[in-house]
Amino acid sequence: MVSSQSSPLLWRNITLFDGLEQFPEPMAVLVEHGLVAGLWLESEFDPSQASGAKEAASGGVMTPGLVDCHTHLVYAGDRAGEFEQRLEGVSYETIARNGGGILSSVRATRAASEDELIAASLPRLDALLADGVTTLEIKSGYGLTVADELKMLRVARRLGELRPVRVLTTLLGAHALPLEYTGRADDYVSLVCDEMIPAAAHERLADAVDVFCEGIAFSPAQCERVFQAAQRHGLAIKAHAEQLSNLGGSALAARYGALSADHIEYLDEAGVRAMAEPGTVAVLLPGAFHVLRETQLPPIDLLRQYGVPMAVASDANPGTSPICMPTLMANLACTLFRLTPREALAGMTAHGARALGLPHLGRIAVGAPADLCLWDIRQPAELAYAVQAGRLRQRVFNGVVTHAR
């Protein structure tokens, strides 16, 4: 159910999590002109302060709209066969080196038209929205040619036009080495830097540039070339780093002012310290950790010690996290990585927004965009505690109720 906002909207007797903390008392929340226009303690609220407002709901838990700051939502095909292989004992690295993994998705995505990619991606996007997402990032990375990477980015932009959601796009041309460049990784990096990034910037298709800094992907020196090209074209920087080994990719990205370093299971103290200085966000991806049955935990205590903000994201992708349920990620972040429920929810709201360079989102504060979720639960911790679909009572995007039951 979708409704337009013809008058101010008022929520009463709300348990409020503002993106960082839970308010200790029930609250009243007023939305007007797409913004949070008022916050009051319920005990002190005077109805005259919201004259003319329509009461949208009473009771329940309100959070900011969820921010999924790391997804690979646009792709064709599936990799269920590789899931089976891994359960039979074949490692992710072996599958990748034998032409599977990312390259399997590349073949299917190259063969798909934009309309076919839209049709394949919309059900995944709808699943995210039904679980409270109002802002997400979508990466390319399954095209690995200029034309196919731009095709993926165009599809991502179109998804944001087809649904009430804010989509940011990230060019991940340096995701894997395509087969046609076998043995010529430096030449492929030149293609990314000299053709792919300029084209994406010229067509305004990308908000950021990402790299996969790993032994099975690209070296720190090659990633640095990509970062430099992104800077030349005014695009933000992100990195897949320290997922399978410690190559120093997170520290390198931080030196270039990266918005985030993602995965980071093998991150060491020097890398954490490097990220703390510019405020680079650590994006935790427990879905991939879970699916790959990893055992190397991210350095959560070090991230806390150095004050590095921790985001939590779905990493929704065909191979290592085919999961489109953000609240499950909150649960996994707690059970696998030992985050507190408050940290997990902050990671999917305020810190997730910060990882996208949007610090004004992911918060409930007067003057903030009214991206809100109202949940049929009694306390915010329940979102991380239980794995249960159907708890979203209302989803509000830019002040408009786009989902209600």
PDB file of C-alpha atoms in Angstrom, residues 233-386:
ATOM      1  CA  HIS A 233      37.300  12.329 -11.812  1.00  0.00           C
ATOM      2  CA  GLY A 234      35.851  13.480  -8.503  1.00  0.00           C
ATOM      3  CA  LEU A 235      34.451  10.099  -7.451  1.00  0.00           C
ATOM      4  CA  ALA A 236      34.423   8.766  -3.904  1.00  0.00           C
ATOM      5  CA  ILE A 237      36.561   5.740  -3.023  1.00  0.00           C
ATOM      6  CA  LYS A 238      35.657   2.421  -1.426  1.00  0.00           C
ATOM      7  CA  ALA A 239      37.504  -0.899  -1.116  1.00  0.00           C
ATOM      8  CA  HIS A 240      36.913  -4.615  -0.695  1.00  0.00           C
ATOM      9  CA  ALA A 241      39.911  -5.360   1.502  1.00  0.00           C
ATOM     10  CA  GLU A 242      41.366  -7.877   3.947  1.00  0.00           C
ATOM     11  CA  GLN A 243      38.677 -10.460   3.197  1.00  0.00           C
ATOM     12  CA  LEU A 244      40.969 -13.439   2.579  1.00  0.00           C
ATOM     13  CA  SER A 245      44.387 -12.079   3.579  1.00  0.00           C
ATOM     14  CA  ASN A 246      46.064  -8.906   4.811  1.00  0.00           C
ATOM     15  CA  LEU A 247      47.524  -6.947   1.899  1.00  0.00           C
ATOM     16  CA  GLY A 248      47.123  -3.532   3.499  1.00  0.00           C
ATOM     17  CA  GLY A 249      44.274  -2.531   1.219  1.00  0.00           C
ATOM     18  CA  SER A 250      42.259  -0.885   3.986  1.00  0.00           C
ATOM     19  CA  ALA A 251      45.159   1.329   5.065  1.00  0.00           C
ATOM     20  CA  LEU A 252      45.827   2.221   1.436  1.00  0.00           C
ATOM     21  CA  ALA A 253      42.183   3.143   0.886  1.00  0.00           C
ATOM     22  CA  ALA A 254      42.189   5.219   4.076  1.00  0.00           C
ATOM     23  CA  ARG A 255      45.215   7.182   2.846  1.00  0.00           C
ATOM     24  CA  TYR A 256      43.076   8.183  -0.125  1.00  0.00           C
ATOM     25  CA  GLY A 257      40.220   9.257   2.142  1.00  0.00           C
ATOM     26  CA  ALA A 258      38.016   6.257   1.353  1.00  0.00           C
ATOM     27  CA  LEU A 259      34.444   6.294   2.585  1.00  0.00           C
ATOM     28  CA  SER A 260      34.764   2.673   3.653  1.00  0.00           C
ATOM     29  CA  ALA A 261      36.799  -0.502   3.677  1.00  0.00           C
ATOM     30  CA  ASP A 262      34.570  -3.571   3.469  1.00  0.00           C
ATOM     31  CA  HIS A 263      34.877  -7.190   4.694  1.00  0.00           C
ATOM     32  CA  ILE A 264      38.127  -6.566   6.703  1.00  0.00           C
ATOM     33  CA  GLU A 265      38.277  -9.964   8.450  1.00  0.00           C
ATOM     34  CA  TYR A 266      42.105  -9.963   8.265  1.00  0.00           C
ATOM     35  CA  LEU A 267      42.544  -6.298   9.189  1.00  0.00           C
ATOM     36  CA  ASP A 268      45.342  -5.691  11.714  1.00  0.00           C
ATOM     37  CA  GLU A 269      45.875  -2.938  14.260  1.00  0.00           C
ATOM     38  CA  ALA A 270      47.939  -0.823  11.880  1.00  0.00           C
ATOM     39  CA  GLY A 271      45.084  -0.949   9.387  1.00  0.00           C
ATOM     40  CA  VAL A 272      42.517  -0.044  12.037  1.00  0.00           C
ATOM     41  CA  ARG A 273      44.659   2.896  13.129  1.00  0.00           C
ATOM     42  CA  ALA A 274      44.972   4.049   9.512  1.00  0.00           C
ATOM     43  CA  MET A 275      41.183   3.940   9.058  1.00  0.00           C
ATOM     44  CA  ALA A 276      40.539   5.850  12.282  1.00  0.00           C
ATOM     45  CA  GLU A 277      42.437   8.940  11.170  1.00  0.00           C
ATOM     46  CA  PRO A 278      40.254   9.945   8.171  1.00  0.00           C
ATOM     47  CA  GLY A 279      37.085   8.347   9.601  1.00  0.00           C
ATOM     48  CA  THR A 280      36.916   5.533   7.035  1.00  0.00           C
ATOM     49  CA  VAL A 281      33.975   3.289   7.945  1.00  0.00           C
ATOM     50  CA  ALA A 282      34.500  -0.425   8.527  1.00  0.00           C
ATOM     51  CA  VAL A 283      31.711  -2.242   6.662  1.00  0.00           C
ATOM     52  CA  LEU A 284      31.028  -5.647   8.177  1.00  0.00           C
ATOM     53  CA  LEU A 285      29.486  -8.272   5.903  1.00  0.00           C
ATOM     54  CA  PRO A 286      28.365 -11.185   8.065  1.00  0.00           C
ATOM     55  CA  GLY A 287      26.341 -12.757   5.248  1.00  0.00           C
ATOM     56  CA  ALA A 288      29.473 -13.604   3.255  1.00  0.00           C
ATOM     57  CA  PHE A 289      31.227 -14.739   6.432  1.00  0.00           C
ATOM     58  CA  HIS A 290      28.296 -17.045   7.141  1.00  0.00           C
ATOM     59  CA  VAL A 291      27.905 -18.459   3.624  1.00  0.00           C
ATOM     60  CA  LEU A 292      31.642 -19.042   3.166  1.00  0.00           C
ATOM     61  CA  ARG A 293      31.880 -20.549   6.678  1.00  0.00           C
ATOM     62  CA  GLU A 294      34.801 -18.286   7.472  1.00  0.00           C
ATOM     63  CA  THR A 295      36.560 -18.492  10.825  1.00  0.00           C
ATOM     64  CA  GLN A 296      38.723 -15.337  10.829  1.00  0.00           C
ATOM     65  CA  LEU A 297      36.692 -12.729  12.720  1.00  0.00           C
ATOM     66  CA  PRO A 298      36.958  -9.005  11.991  1.00  0.00           C
ATOM     67  CA  PRO A 299      38.882  -7.120  14.712  1.00  0.00           C
ATOM     68  CA  ILE A 300      35.776  -5.789  16.462  1.00  0.00           C
ATOM     69  CA  ASP A 301      37.517  -4.887  19.729  1.00  0.00           C
ATOM     70  CA  LEU A 302      40.215  -2.937  17.885  1.00  0.00           C
ATOM     71  CA  LEU A 303      37.602  -1.073  15.859  1.00  0.00           C
ATOM     72  CA  ARG A 304      35.860  -0.122  19.096  1.00  0.00           C
ATOM     73  CA  GLN A 305      39.146   0.857  20.731  1.00  0.00           C
ATOM     74  CA  TYR A 306      40.091   3.245  17.910  1.00  0.00           C
ATOM     75  CA  GLY A 307      36.573   4.585  17.435  1.00  0.00           C
ATOM     76  CA  VAL A 308      36.192   3.343  13.854  1.00  0.00           C
ATOM     77  CA  PRO A 309      32.475   3.427  12.941  1.00  0.00           C
ATOM     78  CA  MET A 310      31.127  -0.009  12.014  1.00  0.00           C
ATOM     79  CA  ALA A 311      28.460  -0.399   9.333  1.00  0.00           C
ATOM     80  CA  VAL A 312      26.603  -3.641   8.646  1.00  0.00           C
ATOM     81  CA  ALA A 313      25.400  -4.528   5.139  1.00  0.00           C
ATOM     82  CA  SER A 314      23.882  -7.448   3.253  1.00  0.00           C
ATOM     83  CA  ASP A 315      26.547  -7.837   0.533  1.00  0.00           C
ATOM     84  CA  ALA A 316      23.615  -9.246  -1.475  1.00  0.00           C
ATOM     85  CA  ASN A 317      25.307 -11.063  -4.375  1.00  0.00           C
ATOM     86  CA  PRO A 318      24.948 -14.295  -6.329  1.00  0.00           C
ATOM     87  CA  GLY A 319      27.950 -16.153  -4.951  1.00  0.00           C
ATOM     88  CA  THR A 320      28.857 -15.442  -1.360  1.00  0.00           C
ATOM     89  CA  SER A 321      25.796 -13.741   0.166  1.00  0.00           C
ATOM     90  CA  PRO A 322      22.617 -14.496  -1.790  1.00  0.00           C
ATOM     91  CA  ILE A 323      20.599 -12.949   1.024  1.00  0.00           C
ATOM     92  CA  CYS A 324      18.222  -9.997   0.731  1.00  0.00           C
ATOM     93  CA  MET A 325      17.135  -9.685   4.350  1.00  0.00           C
ATOM     94  CA  PRO A 326      18.943  -6.873   6.180  1.00  0.00           C
ATOM     95  CA  THR A 327      17.469  -7.689   9.581  1.00  0.00           C
ATOM     96  CA  LEU A 328      19.046 -11.150   9.289  1.00  0.00           C
ATOM     97  CA  MET A 329      22.370  -9.343   8.887  1.00  0.00           C
ATOM     98  CA  ALA A 330      21.760  -7.556  12.173  1.00  0.00           C
ATOM     99  CA  ASN A 331      21.271 -10.940  13.830  1.00  0.00           C
ATOM    100  CA  LEU A 332      24.396 -12.405  12.205  1.00  0.00           C
ATOM    101  CA  ALA A 333      26.454  -9.353  13.134  1.00  0.00           C
ATOM    102  CA  CYS A 334      25.524 -10.022  16.754  1.00  0.00           C
ATOM    103  CA  THR A 335      25.787 -13.815  16.805  1.00  0.00           C
ATOM    104  CA  LEU A 336      28.895 -14.167  14.625  1.00  0.00           C
ATOM    105  CA  PHE A 337      30.810 -10.938  15.261  1.00  0.00           C
ATOM    106  CA  ARG A 338      29.524 -10.219  18.810  1.00  0.00           C
ATOM    107  CA  LEU A 339      28.201  -6.742  18.067  1.00  0.00           C
ATOM    108  CA  THR A 340      25.586  -5.515  20.493  1.00  0.00           C
ATOM    109  CA  PRO A 341      22.088  -5.024  19.062  1.00  0.00           C
ATOM    110  CA  ARG A 342      22.601  -1.258  19.384  1.00  0.00           C
ATOM    111  CA  GLU A 343      25.845  -1.461  17.381  1.00  0.00           C
ATOM    112  CA  ALA A 344      24.202  -3.626  14.723  1.00  0.00           C
ATOM    113  CA  LEU A 345      21.268  -1.220  14.301  1.00  0.00           C
ATOM    114  CA  ALA A 346      23.579   1.801  14.212  1.00  0.00           C
ATOM    115  CA  GLY A 347      25.560  -0.093  11.584  1.00  0.00           C
ATOM    116  CA  MET A 348      22.461  -0.411   9.414  1.00  0.00           C
ATOM    117  CA  THR A 349      21.361   3.200   9.889  1.00  0.00           C
ATOM    118  CA  ALA A 350      23.694   6.050  10.922  1.00  0.00           C
ATOM    119  CA  HIS A 351      26.983   4.304  10.150  1.00  0.00           C
ATOM    120  CA  GLY A 352      25.646   2.714   6.971  1.00  0.00           C
ATOM    121  CA  ALA A 353      24.729   6.172   5.720  1.00  0.00           C
ATOM    122  CA  ARG A 354      28.171   7.483   6.658  1.00  0.00           C
ATOM    123  CA  ALA A 355      29.745   4.675   4.598  1.00  0.00           C
ATOM    124  CA  LEU A 356      27.931   6.156   1.592  1.00  0.00           C
ATOM    125  CA  GLY A 357      29.006   9.710   2.328  1.00  0.00           C
ATOM    126  CA  LEU A 358      25.462  10.642   3.451  1.00  0.00           C
ATOM    127  CA  PRO A 359      25.789  11.533   7.150  1.00  0.00           C
ATOM    128  CA  HIS A 360      22.453  13.388   7.105  1.00  0.00           C
ATOM    129  CA  LEU A 361      20.661  10.073   6.505  1.00  0.00           C
ATOM    130  CA  GLY A 362      20.228   7.137   8.840  1.00  0.00           C
ATOM    131  CA  ARG A 363      19.182   9.404  11.723  1.00  0.00           C
ATOM    132  CA  ILE A 364      15.935  10.585  13.266  1.00  0.00           C
ATOM    133  CA  ALA A 365      16.443  14.218  14.217  1.00  0.00           C
ATOM    134  CA  VAL A 366      14.595  17.455  13.601  1.00  0.00           C
ATOM    135  CA  GLY A 367      15.462  18.600  10.083  1.00  0.00           C
ATOM    136  CA  ALA A 368      16.592  15.154   8.892  1.00  0.00           C
ATOM    137  CA  PRO A 369      14.988  13.509   5.830  1.00  0.00           C
ATOM    138  CA  ALA A 370      11.933  11.525   6.913  1.00  0.00           C
ATOM    139  CA  ASP A 371      13.097   8.031   5.953  1.00  0.00           C
ATOM    140  CA  LEU A 372      11.514   5.959   8.718  1.00  0.00           C
ATOM    141  CA  CYS A 373      10.457   2.450   9.622  1.00  0.00           C
ATOM    142  CA  LEU A 374       7.810   1.523  12.171  1.00  0.00           C
ATOM    143  CA  TRP A 375       8.138  -2.047  13.439  1.00  0.00           C
ATOM    144  CA  ASP A 376       5.663  -4.277  15.266  1.00  0.00           C
ATOM    145  CA  ILE A 377       8.087  -5.049  18.085  1.00  0.00           C
ATOM    146  CA  ARG A 378       8.478  -3.847  21.682  1.00  0.00           C
ATOM    147  CA  GLN A 379      12.140  -2.845  21.715  1.00  0.00           C
ATOM    148  CA  PRO A 380      14.779  -2.153  19.038  1.00  0.00           C
ATOM    149  CA  ALA A 381      16.943  -5.115  20.091  1.00  0.00           C
ATOM    150  CA  GLU A 382      14.247  -7.472  18.773  1.00  0.00           C
ATOM    151  CA  LEU A 383      15.273  -6.593  15.198  1.00  0.00           C
ATOM    152  CA  ALA A 384      18.633  -8.267  15.855  1.00  0.00           C
ATOM    153  CA  TYR A 385      17.387 -10.878  18.312  1.00  0.00           C
ATOM    154  CA  ALA A 386      14.810 -12.600  16.105  1.00  0.00           C
TER     155      ALA A 386
END
